[in-house]
XYZ file of C-alpha atoms in Angstrom:
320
model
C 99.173 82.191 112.111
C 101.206 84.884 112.475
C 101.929 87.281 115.525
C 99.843 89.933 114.977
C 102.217 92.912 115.784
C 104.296 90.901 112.743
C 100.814 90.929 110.079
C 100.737 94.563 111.185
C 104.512 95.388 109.744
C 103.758 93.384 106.764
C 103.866 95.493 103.585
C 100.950 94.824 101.349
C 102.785 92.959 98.193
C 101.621 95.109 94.856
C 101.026 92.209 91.857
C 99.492 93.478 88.143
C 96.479 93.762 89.503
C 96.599 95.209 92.447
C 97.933 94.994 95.849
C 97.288 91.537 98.504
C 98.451 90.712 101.367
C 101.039 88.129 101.675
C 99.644 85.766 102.937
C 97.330 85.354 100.152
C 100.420 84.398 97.816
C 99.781 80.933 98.000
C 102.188 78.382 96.237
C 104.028 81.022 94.649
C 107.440 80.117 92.003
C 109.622 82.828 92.750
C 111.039 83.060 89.091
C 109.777 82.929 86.017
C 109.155 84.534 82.447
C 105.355 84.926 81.255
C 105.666 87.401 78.805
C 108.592 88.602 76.272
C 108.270 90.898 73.462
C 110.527 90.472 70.071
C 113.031 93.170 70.840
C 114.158 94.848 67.535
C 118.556 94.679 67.694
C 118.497 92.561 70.564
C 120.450 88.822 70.719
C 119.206 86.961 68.182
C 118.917 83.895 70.514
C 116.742 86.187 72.898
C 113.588 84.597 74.236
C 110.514 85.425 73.340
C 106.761 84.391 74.311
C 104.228 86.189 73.069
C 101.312 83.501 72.346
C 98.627 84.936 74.959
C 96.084 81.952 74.115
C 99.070 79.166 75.190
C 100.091 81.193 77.918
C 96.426 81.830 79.678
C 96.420 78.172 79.391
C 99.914 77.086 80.779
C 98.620 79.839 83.563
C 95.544 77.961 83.957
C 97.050 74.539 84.654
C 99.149 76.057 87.305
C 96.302 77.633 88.680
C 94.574 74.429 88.633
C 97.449 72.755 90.349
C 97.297 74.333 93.036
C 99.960 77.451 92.176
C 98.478 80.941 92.779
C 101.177 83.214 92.311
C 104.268 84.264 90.519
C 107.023 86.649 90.167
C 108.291 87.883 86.061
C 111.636 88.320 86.474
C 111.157 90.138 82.820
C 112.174 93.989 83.224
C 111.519 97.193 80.844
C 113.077 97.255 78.022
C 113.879 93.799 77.369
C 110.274 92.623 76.105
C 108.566 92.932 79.737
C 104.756 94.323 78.676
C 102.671 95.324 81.697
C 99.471 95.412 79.661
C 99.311 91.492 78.675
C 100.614 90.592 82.349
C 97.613 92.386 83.558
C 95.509 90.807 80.817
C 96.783 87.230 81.425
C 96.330 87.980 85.117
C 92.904 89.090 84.735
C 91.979 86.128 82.892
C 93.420 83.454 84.741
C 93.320 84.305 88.366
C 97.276 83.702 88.587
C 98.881 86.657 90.453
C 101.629 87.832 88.948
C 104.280 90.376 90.302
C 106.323 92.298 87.963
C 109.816 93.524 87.733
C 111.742 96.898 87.621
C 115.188 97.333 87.279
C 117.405 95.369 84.109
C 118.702 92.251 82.523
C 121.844 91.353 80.734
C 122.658 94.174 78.444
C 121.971 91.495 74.946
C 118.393 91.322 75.732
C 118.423 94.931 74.960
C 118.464 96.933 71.669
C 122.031 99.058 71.615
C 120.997 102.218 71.810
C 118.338 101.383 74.854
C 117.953 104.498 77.395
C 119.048 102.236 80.224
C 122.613 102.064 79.456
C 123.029 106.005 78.416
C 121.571 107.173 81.008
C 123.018 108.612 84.670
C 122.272 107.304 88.067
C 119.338 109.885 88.798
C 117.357 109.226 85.795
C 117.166 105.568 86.238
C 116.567 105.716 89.807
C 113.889 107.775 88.877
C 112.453 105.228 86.619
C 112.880 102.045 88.976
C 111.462 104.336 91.987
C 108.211 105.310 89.488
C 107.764 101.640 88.314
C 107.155 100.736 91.881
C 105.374 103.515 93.006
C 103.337 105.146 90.321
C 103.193 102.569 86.751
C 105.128 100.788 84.627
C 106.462 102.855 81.782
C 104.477 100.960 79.330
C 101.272 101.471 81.365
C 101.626 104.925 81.875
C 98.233 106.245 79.911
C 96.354 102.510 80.944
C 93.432 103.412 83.730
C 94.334 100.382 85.557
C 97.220 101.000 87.876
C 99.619 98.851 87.116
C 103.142 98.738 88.337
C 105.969 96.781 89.579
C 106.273 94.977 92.898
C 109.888 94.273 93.361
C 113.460 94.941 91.847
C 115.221 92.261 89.556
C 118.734 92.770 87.882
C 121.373 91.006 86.457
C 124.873 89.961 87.399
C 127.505 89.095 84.713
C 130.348 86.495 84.996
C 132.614 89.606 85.532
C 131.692 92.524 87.645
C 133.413 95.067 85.249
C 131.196 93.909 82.723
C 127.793 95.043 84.811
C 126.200 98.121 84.119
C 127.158 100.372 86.742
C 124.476 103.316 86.251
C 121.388 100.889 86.754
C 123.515 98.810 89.195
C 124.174 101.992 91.919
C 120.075 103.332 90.697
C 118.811 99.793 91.747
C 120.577 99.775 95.209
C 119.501 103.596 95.796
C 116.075 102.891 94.861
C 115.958 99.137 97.487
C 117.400 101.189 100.221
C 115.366 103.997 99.887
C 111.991 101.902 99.080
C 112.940 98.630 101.217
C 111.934 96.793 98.011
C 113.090 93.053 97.494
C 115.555 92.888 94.721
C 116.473 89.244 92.684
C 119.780 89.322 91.848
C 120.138 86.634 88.312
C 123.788 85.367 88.633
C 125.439 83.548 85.963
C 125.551 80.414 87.371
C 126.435 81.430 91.269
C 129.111 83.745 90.267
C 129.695 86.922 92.005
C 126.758 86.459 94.284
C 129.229 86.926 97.887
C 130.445 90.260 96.195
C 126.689 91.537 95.086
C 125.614 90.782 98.602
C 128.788 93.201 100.114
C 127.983 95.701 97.111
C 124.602 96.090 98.581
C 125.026 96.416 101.699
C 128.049 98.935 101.619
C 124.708 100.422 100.039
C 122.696 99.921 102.305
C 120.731 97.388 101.217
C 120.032 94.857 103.840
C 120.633 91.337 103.002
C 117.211 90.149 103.928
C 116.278 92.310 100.590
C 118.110 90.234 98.272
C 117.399 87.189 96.495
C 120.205 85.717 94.523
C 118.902 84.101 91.865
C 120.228 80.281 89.881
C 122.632 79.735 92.799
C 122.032 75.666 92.558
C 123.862 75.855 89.181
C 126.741 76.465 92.087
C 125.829 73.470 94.643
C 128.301 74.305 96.748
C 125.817 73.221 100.425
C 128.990 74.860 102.043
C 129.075 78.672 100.450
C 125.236 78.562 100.396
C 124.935 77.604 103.943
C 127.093 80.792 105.101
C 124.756 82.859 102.668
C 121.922 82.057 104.354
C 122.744 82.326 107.788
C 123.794 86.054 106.557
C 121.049 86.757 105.564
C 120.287 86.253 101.934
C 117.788 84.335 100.172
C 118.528 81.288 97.468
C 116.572 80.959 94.612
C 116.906 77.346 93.094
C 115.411 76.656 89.682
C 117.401 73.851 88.039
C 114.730 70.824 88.348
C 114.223 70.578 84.470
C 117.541 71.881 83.266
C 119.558 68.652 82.698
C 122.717 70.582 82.221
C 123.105 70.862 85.701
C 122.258 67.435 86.797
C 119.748 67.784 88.955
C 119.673 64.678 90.508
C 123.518 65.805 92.097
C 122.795 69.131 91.877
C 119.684 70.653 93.373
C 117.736 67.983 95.148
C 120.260 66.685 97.250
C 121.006 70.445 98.008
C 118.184 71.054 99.264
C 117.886 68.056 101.838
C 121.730 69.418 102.862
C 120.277 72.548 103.704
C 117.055 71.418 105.189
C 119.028 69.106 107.329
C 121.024 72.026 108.696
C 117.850 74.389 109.540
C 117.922 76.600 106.471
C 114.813 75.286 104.774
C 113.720 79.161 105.402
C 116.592 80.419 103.623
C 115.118 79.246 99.899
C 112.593 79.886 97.291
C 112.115 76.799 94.667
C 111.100 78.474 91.125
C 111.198 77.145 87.358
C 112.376 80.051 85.281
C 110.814 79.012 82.104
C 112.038 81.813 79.533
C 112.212 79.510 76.548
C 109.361 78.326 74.648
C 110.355 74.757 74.703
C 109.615 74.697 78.996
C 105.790 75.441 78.213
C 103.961 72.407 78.173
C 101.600 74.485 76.105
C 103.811 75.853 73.444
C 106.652 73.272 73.142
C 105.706 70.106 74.979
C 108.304 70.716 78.354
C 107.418 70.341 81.738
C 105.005 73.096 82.260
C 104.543 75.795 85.148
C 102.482 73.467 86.569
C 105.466 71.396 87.443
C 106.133 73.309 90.339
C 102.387 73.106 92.219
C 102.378 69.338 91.136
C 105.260 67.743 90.511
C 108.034 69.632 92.494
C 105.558 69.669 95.173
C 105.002 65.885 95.201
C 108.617 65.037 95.427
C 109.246 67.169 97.925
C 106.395 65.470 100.339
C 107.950 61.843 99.388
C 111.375 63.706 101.025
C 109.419 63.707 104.172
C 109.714 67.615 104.156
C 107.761 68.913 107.330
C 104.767 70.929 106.197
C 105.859 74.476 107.608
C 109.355 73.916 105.453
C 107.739 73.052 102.265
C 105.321 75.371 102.234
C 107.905 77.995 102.826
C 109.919 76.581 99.863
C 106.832 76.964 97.657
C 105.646 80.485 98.395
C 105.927 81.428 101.966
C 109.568 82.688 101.900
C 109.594 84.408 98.928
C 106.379 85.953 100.233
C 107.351 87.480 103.725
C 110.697 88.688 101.845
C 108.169 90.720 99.555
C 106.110 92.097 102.807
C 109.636 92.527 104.436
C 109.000 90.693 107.742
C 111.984 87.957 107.126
């Protein structure tokens, strides 16, 4: 149980459907993809899932899992749609917490608003997406609007977006919003974490986002203990080994007291991850099996369930 002064300072955390508190999160997989619109002029290897009946049920197993929550890491713009979040929220019980802010610039037609326009404006959008409703939900009765920041880092920093990339940081220090930083595979994520906070950003805002695709127990260790939150997702991405890669990080940093310094999530953007669309692991792999291996480790309760949902949920309520 918390302190009660602490509950007190607790931000209420706003998901789809409406605003909880966070301890009501539950198992919670801090990134993931639920929903993505075709984008017209986009990549043409974009992702895209858009089969409500297959997603209500992959929802629905992780539901009946044990997961309860989840954050789309899916901005506006790039095939995010409020409406069927809300929908598939509604229907499954799942709480889901959407995103302002931007992705890589190819998940986006050329032309998009986002990259022609100045500071101001787009500060103006991220502020009203948390505040007021997602674009797309504008004119919808239900109130339905975003409940954290999410943008994305390229391999080189001259290659981000610098508009949205100064709008995001004015609208987290002016908001306190959380912000998940993607980062192609652990680059740049020291130099996002200095960006922000000449910004004034505080590191206990940010979540960087893939960094086990760096497993460097060193680099992530000092991250930590600055401040910063690691997002690890790599558990069914045999790419990156996981067996070397993110397991035995995540006893490394355990061992060294920084179990509260991570967020486990699956980010399943491509169809072939849903169990219910093309036969991968599932969102439910998180609630069951993620959870499972991590009680064989010998985890102590208060770590794992901080791993599963309690750390990304106090950095939402912004009381870590």
């Amino acid at each position: 149980m918390e302190p009660k002064e602490l509950q007190e300072k607790a931000r209420q955390i706003q998901t789809v459907t409406g605003p909880v508190e966070y301890s009501a999160l539950g198992i919670t997989d801090a990134h993931n993809h639920v929903w993505i619109d075709a984008i017209p002029g986009a990549d043409a290897n974009a992702p895209v899932l858009d089969d409500f009946n297959a997603i209500a049920q992959e929802l629905s197993a992780y539901l009946a899992a044990g997961g309860l929550s989840l954050l789309d890491c899916q901005p506006g713009g790039c095939g995010r749609n409020g409406r069927q979040l809300a929908s598939l929220a509604t229907s499954t019980g799942v709480q889901i917490i959407a995103c302002t802010g931007f992705h890589r610039r190819k998940y986006y037609p050329p032309d998009d608003e986002l990259f022609r326009a100045n500071e101001e404006r787009i500060a103006d959008i991220f502020l009203g997406e948390l505040t007021q409703s997602l674009l797309e939900c504008a004119n919808e009765p239900r109130n339905i609007r975003a409940g954290f920041i999410k943008i994305a880092l390229e391999a080189d920093w001259r290659e981000i977006p610098q508009a949205p990339l100064e709008a995001a940081a004015a609208v987290a220090a002016e908001s306190g919003a959380l912000i998940e930083v993607h980062t192609e595979k652990g680059l740049l994520a020291e130099k996002a974490i200095i960006f922000f906070e000449d910004r004034h950003v505080n590191a206990r805002q940010i979540v960087l986002c893939h960094m086990d695709k760096r497993p460097d127990p060193g680099l992530h260790a000092e991250i930590a203990k600055y401040g910063a939150l690691l997002e690890y997702d790599t558990f069914y991405r045999p790419k990156y080994n996981p067996e070397q890669g993110v397991w035995p990080l995540i006893a490394v940093m355990i061992e060294h007291g920084l179990g509260n310094r991570i967020a486990l999530a699956t980010d399943m953007a491509e169809k072939e991850m849903y169990a219910a669309i093309g036969g991968g692991p599932g969102l439910a792999s998180l609630p069951r099996d993620i959870r499972t291996r991590l009680e064989e480790m010998k985890i102590p309760d208060t770590t794992l369930r901080g791993l599963i949902g309690e750390n990304i949920a106090r950095r939402l309520a912004g009381i870590d």
